[in-house]
PDB file of C-alpha atoms in Angstrom:
ATOM      1  CA  MET B   1      -2.938  98.892 -48.960  1.00 57.00           C
ATOM      2  CA  SER B   2      -6.640  99.343 -46.783  1.00 60.00           C
ATOM      3  CA  GLU B   3      -6.886  99.458 -43.077  1.00 62.00           C
ATOM      4  CA  GLN B   4      -9.141  95.736 -43.453  1.00 60.00           C
ATOM      5  CA  ASN B   5      -6.163  94.095 -45.992  1.00 61.00           C
ATOM      6  CA  GLN B   6      -3.993  94.512 -43.237  1.00 63.00           C
ATOM      7  CA  SER B   7      -6.460  93.611 -40.424  1.00 63.00           C
ATOM      8  CA  GLY B   8      -6.179  90.451 -43.001  1.00 61.00           C
ATOM      9  CA  LEU B   9      -2.910  90.314 -43.418  1.00 64.00           C
ATOM     10  CA  GLN B  10      -2.251  90.497 -39.587  1.00 70.00           C
ATOM     11  CA  GLU B  11      -4.469  87.503 -38.355  1.00 74.00           C
ATOM     12  CA  THR B  12      -3.432  85.336 -41.387  1.00 86.00           C
ATOM     13  CA  PHE B  13      -0.338  85.744 -40.041  1.00 88.00           C
ATOM     14  CA  ILE B  14      -0.932  85.455 -35.742  1.00 91.00           C
ATOM     15  CA  SER B  15      -3.174  82.276 -36.802  1.00 92.00           C
ATOM     16  CA  HIS B  16      -0.068  80.875 -38.708  1.00 91.00           C
ATOM     17  CA  LEU B  17       2.044  81.892 -35.457  1.00 94.00           C
ATOM     18  CA  VAL B  18      -0.694  79.941 -32.934  1.00 95.00           C
ATOM     19  CA  GLU B  19      -0.421  77.092 -35.447  1.00 96.00           C
ATOM     20  CA  LEU B  20       3.121  76.687 -35.657  1.00 96.00           C
ATOM     21  CA  ARG B  21       2.786  77.241 -31.765  1.00 97.00           C
ATOM     22  CA  ASN B  22       0.584  74.347 -31.044  1.00 97.00           C
ATOM     23  CA  ARG B  23       2.834  72.246 -33.828  1.00 97.00           C
ATOM     24  CA  LEU B  24       5.651  72.720 -31.654  1.00 97.00           C
ATOM     25  CA  VAL B  25       4.013  71.748 -28.387  1.00 98.00           C
ATOM     26  CA  ARG B  26       2.415  68.694 -29.578  1.00 98.00           C
ATOM     27  CA  ALA B  27       5.981  67.647 -30.801  1.00 97.00           C
ATOM     28  CA  SER B  28       7.365  68.560 -27.145  1.00 97.00           C
ATOM     29  CA  ALA B  29       4.889  66.898 -25.453  1.00 98.00           C
ATOM     30  CA  VAL B  30       5.713  63.341 -27.668  1.00 97.00           C
ATOM     31  CA  VAL B  31       9.567  63.922 -27.046  1.00 97.00           C
ATOM     32  CA  LEU B  32       8.834  64.763 -23.291  1.00 97.00           C
ATOM     33  CA  ALA B  33       6.630  62.224 -22.916  1.00 96.00           C
ATOM     34  CA  VAL B  34       8.850  59.367 -24.401  1.00 96.00           C
ATOM     35  CA  PHE B  35      12.225  61.104 -22.495  1.00 95.00           C
ATOM     36  CA  ILE B  36       9.505  60.045 -19.325  1.00 94.00           C
ATOM     37  CA  VAL B  37       9.145  56.595 -20.662  1.00 94.00           C
ATOM     38  CA  LEU B  38      12.815  56.019 -21.327  1.00 92.00           C
ATOM     39  CA  PHE B  39      14.477  57.906 -18.236  1.00 88.00           C
ATOM     40  CA  ALA B  40      12.363  56.467 -15.177  1.00 84.00           C
ATOM     41  CA  ILE B  41      10.243  53.173 -16.578  1.00 83.00           C
ATOM     42  CA  TRP B  42      11.951  51.181 -19.194  1.00 81.00           C
ATOM     43  CA  PRO B  43      15.219  50.708 -20.056  1.00 84.00           C
ATOM     44  CA  GLY B  44      16.368  53.231 -17.942  1.00 88.00           C
ATOM     45  CA  ALA B  45      18.967  56.233 -18.149  1.00 89.00           C
ATOM     46  CA  ALA B  46      21.854  53.487 -17.069  1.00 89.00           C
ATOM     47  CA  ALA B  47      20.881  50.803 -19.398  1.00 91.00           C
ATOM     48  CA  ILE B  48      20.615  53.389 -22.703  1.00 91.00           C
ATOM     49  CA  TYR B  49      24.203  54.799 -21.267  1.00 90.00           C
ATOM     50  CA  ASP B  50      25.520  51.489 -21.111  1.00 90.00           C
ATOM     51  CA  PHE B  51      24.691  50.696 -24.849  1.00 92.00           C
ATOM     52  CA  MET B  52      25.706  53.566 -26.294  1.00 90.00           C
ATOM     53  CA  ALA B  53      29.261  53.203 -24.367  1.00 90.00           C
ATOM     54  CA  GLN B  54      29.737  49.879 -25.498  1.00 91.00           C
ATOM     55  CA  PRO B  55      32.422  50.246 -28.397  1.00 91.00           C
ATOM     56  CA  MET B  56      34.265  52.062 -25.865  1.00 89.00           C
ATOM     57  CA  LEU B  57      34.340  49.350 -23.322  1.00 89.00           C
ATOM     58  CA  ASN B  58      35.188  46.749 -25.956  1.00 89.00           C
ATOM     59  CA  ALA B  59      37.861  48.992 -26.705  1.00 88.00           C
ATOM     60  CA  LEU B  60      39.286  49.034 -23.368  1.00 87.00           C
ATOM     61  CA  PRO B  61      41.531  46.874 -21.621  1.00 83.00           C
ATOM     62  CA  ALA B  62      39.945  44.196 -19.427  1.00 83.00           C
ATOM     63  CA  GLY B  63      39.079  45.553 -16.183  1.00 82.00           C
ATOM     64  CA  SER B  64      38.848  49.339 -17.279  1.00 84.00           C
ATOM     65  CA  LYS B  65      35.525  51.462 -16.623  1.00 87.00           C
ATOM     66  CA  MET B  66      35.158  54.922 -18.153  1.00 90.00           C
ATOM     67  CA  ILE B  67      35.284  57.510 -14.998  1.00 90.00           C
ATOM     68  CA  ALA B  68      33.496  60.708 -14.239  1.00 90.00           C
ATOM     69  CA  THR B  69      34.965  63.837 -12.785  1.00 88.00           C
ATOM     70  CA  GLY B  70      32.111  65.771 -12.547  1.00 86.00           C
ATOM     71  CA  VAL B  71      29.851  65.611  -9.385  1.00 92.00           C
ATOM     72  CA  ILE B  72      26.836  65.378 -10.696  1.00 90.00           C
ATOM     73  CA  THR B  73      27.915  63.330 -14.011  1.00 87.00           C
ATOM     74  CA  PRO B  74      27.349  60.474 -13.455  1.00 89.00           C
ATOM     75  CA  PHE B  75      23.024  61.274 -13.669  1.00 89.00           C
ATOM     76  CA  MET B  76      23.695  64.288 -16.007  1.00 88.00           C
ATOM     77  CA  VAL B  77      25.205  62.516 -19.139  1.00 89.00           C
ATOM     78  CA  PRO B  78      22.979  59.563 -18.904  1.00 90.00           C
ATOM     79  CA  MET B  79      20.002  62.187 -18.640  1.00 90.00           C
ATOM     80  CA  LYS B  80      21.967  63.803 -21.614  1.00 89.00           C
ATOM     81  CA  VAL B  81      21.679  60.811 -23.870  1.00 90.00           C
ATOM     82  CA  THR B  82      18.309  59.233 -23.058  1.00 92.00           C
ATOM     83  CA  MET B  83      16.653  62.585 -24.301  1.00 92.00           C
ATOM     84  CA  VAL B  84      18.796  62.329 -27.596  1.00 89.00           C
ATOM     85  CA  VAL B  85      17.322  58.803 -27.710  1.00 91.00           C
ATOM     86  CA  ALA B  86      13.986  60.301 -26.581  1.00 93.00           C
ATOM     87  CA  LEU B  87      13.668  63.058 -29.563  1.00 92.00           C
ATOM     88  CA  LEU B  88      15.527  60.187 -32.496  1.00 88.00           C
ATOM     89  CA  VAL B  89      12.224  57.762 -31.508  1.00 89.00           C
ATOM     90  CA  SER B  90      10.098  61.129 -31.160  1.00 91.00           C
ATOM     91  CA  LEU B  91      11.480  62.159 -34.704  1.00 88.00           C
ATOM     92  CA  PRO B  92       8.646  60.822 -37.071  1.00 86.00           C
ATOM     93  CA  TRP B  93       6.098  62.683 -34.916  1.00 90.00           C
ATOM     94  CA  VAL B  94       7.940  65.694 -35.595  1.00 91.00           C
ATOM     95  CA  LEU B  95       8.869  65.573 -38.863  1.00 88.00           C
ATOM     96  CA  TYR B  96       5.032  64.692 -39.255  1.00 88.00           C
ATOM     97  CA  GLN B  97       4.068  68.089 -37.363  1.00 93.00           C
ATOM     98  CA  ALA B  98       6.868  70.309 -39.462  1.00 92.00           C
ATOM     99  CA  TRP B  99       4.882  68.464 -42.486  1.00 89.00           C
ATOM    100  CA  ALA B 100       1.380  69.814 -40.973  1.00 90.00           C
ATOM    101  CA  PHE B 101       2.692  72.942 -41.026  1.00 94.00           C
ATOM    102  CA  ILE B 102       4.057  73.546 -44.441  1.00 92.00           C
ATOM    103  CA  ALA B 103       1.995  71.013 -46.343  1.00 90.00           C
ATOM    104  CA  PRO B 104      -1.395  73.110 -46.262  1.00 90.00           C
ATOM    105  CA  GLY B 105       1.550  75.757 -48.734  1.00 88.00           C
ATOM    106  CA  LEU B 106       2.155  73.435 -51.264  1.00 90.00           C
ATOM    107  CA  TYR B 107       1.518  72.236 -54.517  1.00 91.00           C
ATOM    108  CA  LEU B 108       0.185  68.604 -55.017  1.00 91.00           C
ATOM    109  CA  HIS B 109       2.838  67.984 -57.254  1.00 90.00           C
ATOM    110  CA  GLU B 110       5.113  68.957 -54.723  1.00 89.00           C
ATOM    111  CA  LYS B 111       3.558  67.028 -52.826  1.00 89.00           C
ATOM    112  CA  ARG B 112       3.775  63.806 -53.680  1.00 90.00           C
ATOM    113  CA  LEU B 113       7.084  63.573 -53.582  1.00 87.00           C
ATOM    114  CA  ILE B 114       7.545  63.714 -49.898  1.00 84.00           C
ATOM    115  CA  ALA B 115       7.030  60.459 -49.079  1.00 83.00           C
ATOM    116  CA  PRO B 116       9.978  58.961 -51.227  1.00 86.00           C
ATOM    117  CA  LEU B 117      12.151  61.791 -49.789  1.00 85.00           C
ATOM    118  CA  ILE B 118      10.881  61.180 -46.567  1.00 82.00           C
ATOM    119  CA  ILE B 119      11.042  57.235 -46.224  1.00 84.00           C
ATOM    120  CA  SER B 120      14.193  56.617 -47.897  1.00 88.00           C
ATOM    121  CA  SER B 121      16.087  59.417 -45.699  1.00 85.00           C
ATOM    122  CA  SER B 122      15.513  57.677 -42.560  1.00 83.00           C
ATOM    123  CA  LEU B 123      16.296  54.724 -43.883  1.00 87.00           C
ATOM    124  CA  LEU B 124      19.478  55.984 -45.008  1.00 92.00           C
ATOM    125  CA  PHE B 125      19.932  57.455 -41.545  1.00 88.00           C
ATOM    126  CA  ILE B 126      19.415  54.800 -39.699  1.00 88.00           C
ATOM    127  CA  VAL B 127      21.830  52.828 -42.134  1.00 93.00           C
ATOM    128  CA  GLY B 128      24.515  55.638 -41.285  1.00 93.00           C
ATOM    129  CA  VAL B 129      23.867  55.343 -37.712  1.00 89.00           C
ATOM    130  CA  ALA B 130      23.769  51.476 -37.458  1.00 91.00           C
ATOM    131  CA  PHE B 131      27.334  51.834 -39.397  1.00 95.00           C
ATOM    132  CA  CYS B 132      29.105  53.990 -37.324  1.00 92.00           C
ATOM    133  CA  TYR B 133      27.676  52.412 -34.009  1.00 91.00           C
ATOM    134  CA  PHE B 134      28.732  48.531 -35.105  1.00 92.00           C
ATOM    135  CA  PHE B 135      31.375  49.383 -37.102  1.00 93.00           C
ATOM    136  CA  VAL B 136      33.418  52.555 -37.263  1.00 94.00           C
ATOM    137  CA  PHE B 137      32.854  53.194 -33.110  1.00 91.00           C
ATOM    138  CA  GLY B 138      34.893  50.177 -32.694  1.00 89.00           C
ATOM    139  CA  THR B 139      37.857  50.115 -35.123  1.00 93.00           C
ATOM    140  CA  VAL B 140      38.692  53.848 -34.157  1.00 91.00           C
ATOM    141  CA  PHE B 141      38.349  53.222 -30.332  1.00 89.00           C
ATOM    142  CA  LYS B 142      40.393  50.094 -30.340  1.00 90.00           C
ATOM    143  CA  PHE B 143      42.566  51.791 -32.670  1.00 91.00           C
ATOM    144  CA  ILE B 144      42.830  54.846 -30.616  1.00 87.00           C
ATOM    145  CA  ASN B 145      43.893  52.117 -27.376  1.00 86.00           C
ATOM    146  CA  ASP B 146      46.470  50.652 -29.257  1.00 87.00           C
ATOM    147  CA  PHE B 147      48.034  53.421 -30.089  1.00 88.00           C
ATOM    148  CA  ALA B 148      48.185  54.936 -26.405  1.00 84.00           C
ATOM    149  CA  PRO B 149      51.324  54.446 -25.036  1.00 89.00           C
ATOM    150  CA  LYS B 150      51.688  51.731 -22.591  1.00 84.00           C
ATOM    151  CA  SER B 151      53.020  53.937 -19.561  1.00 88.00           C
ATOM    152  CA  ILE B 152      49.665  55.932 -19.879  1.00 85.00           C
ATOM    153  CA  SER B 153      46.056  54.138 -18.159  1.00 82.00           C
ATOM    154  CA  VAL B 154      43.272  54.539 -20.595  1.00 82.00           C
ATOM    155  CA  ALA B 155      40.715  56.153 -18.579  1.00 85.00           C
ATOM    156  CA  PRO B 156      38.214  58.154 -21.071  1.00 87.00           C
ATOM    157  CA  ASP B 157      35.649  60.490 -18.726  1.00 88.00           C
ATOM    158  CA  ILE B 158      32.050  59.201 -19.681  1.00 87.00           C
ATOM    159  CA  GLU B 159      30.914  62.948 -20.648  1.00 86.00           C
ATOM    160  CA  ASN B 160      33.950  63.849 -23.213  1.00 85.00           C
ATOM    161  CA  TYR B 161      32.920  60.423 -24.592  1.00 82.00           C
ATOM    162  CA  LEU B 162      30.158  61.900 -25.902  1.00 75.00           C
ATOM    163  CA  GLU B 163      31.988  65.501 -26.847  1.00 73.00           C
ATOM    164  CA  ILE B 164      33.596  63.234 -29.476  1.00 48.00           C
ATOM    165  CA  GLY B 165      33.976  66.061 -32.662  1.00 42.00           C
ATOM    166  CA  ARG B 166      33.130  68.447 -30.659  1.00 53.00           C
ATOM    167  CA  ALA B 167      34.950  71.141 -30.600  1.00 48.00           C
ATOM    168  CA  HIS B 168      36.610  72.772 -27.644  1.00 47.00           C
ATOM    169  CA  VAL B 169      37.458  76.247 -27.228  1.00 45.00           C
TER     170      VAL B 169
END
């Protein structure tokens, strides 16, 4: 391979890396902007966490609350939840940035398949999240609360509530 061809390949590779960096910066900027709006302005991190915790609170006995066992947990947990919500709200823009990066390398017949795939996948994802939130969570938490012996006071930790299904090693 000649020096000129090798230089051209290196330049192309660098230009792809620059394009990828630009797409990642754009996607990250929008996620951060949405996070700032949700966290600081509307509706606020506490309101978002309260909404997410509602299935658990509904399953607890009347007057029960969730607890925070860490010093900064009441601040960090709502912030983490707000970041996840910001990512979900920004997901169309993030996916567009990914699409804009890979689309130039695809054939026309491959590009035509993406719209139905993205639309159906997004709708099924939203339906799945709604099904879990409105039906599964309430049912499972009610079952767990009813199964607990009456000698145990159920007071779930707000941080552990978010780690359902995560392995603790």
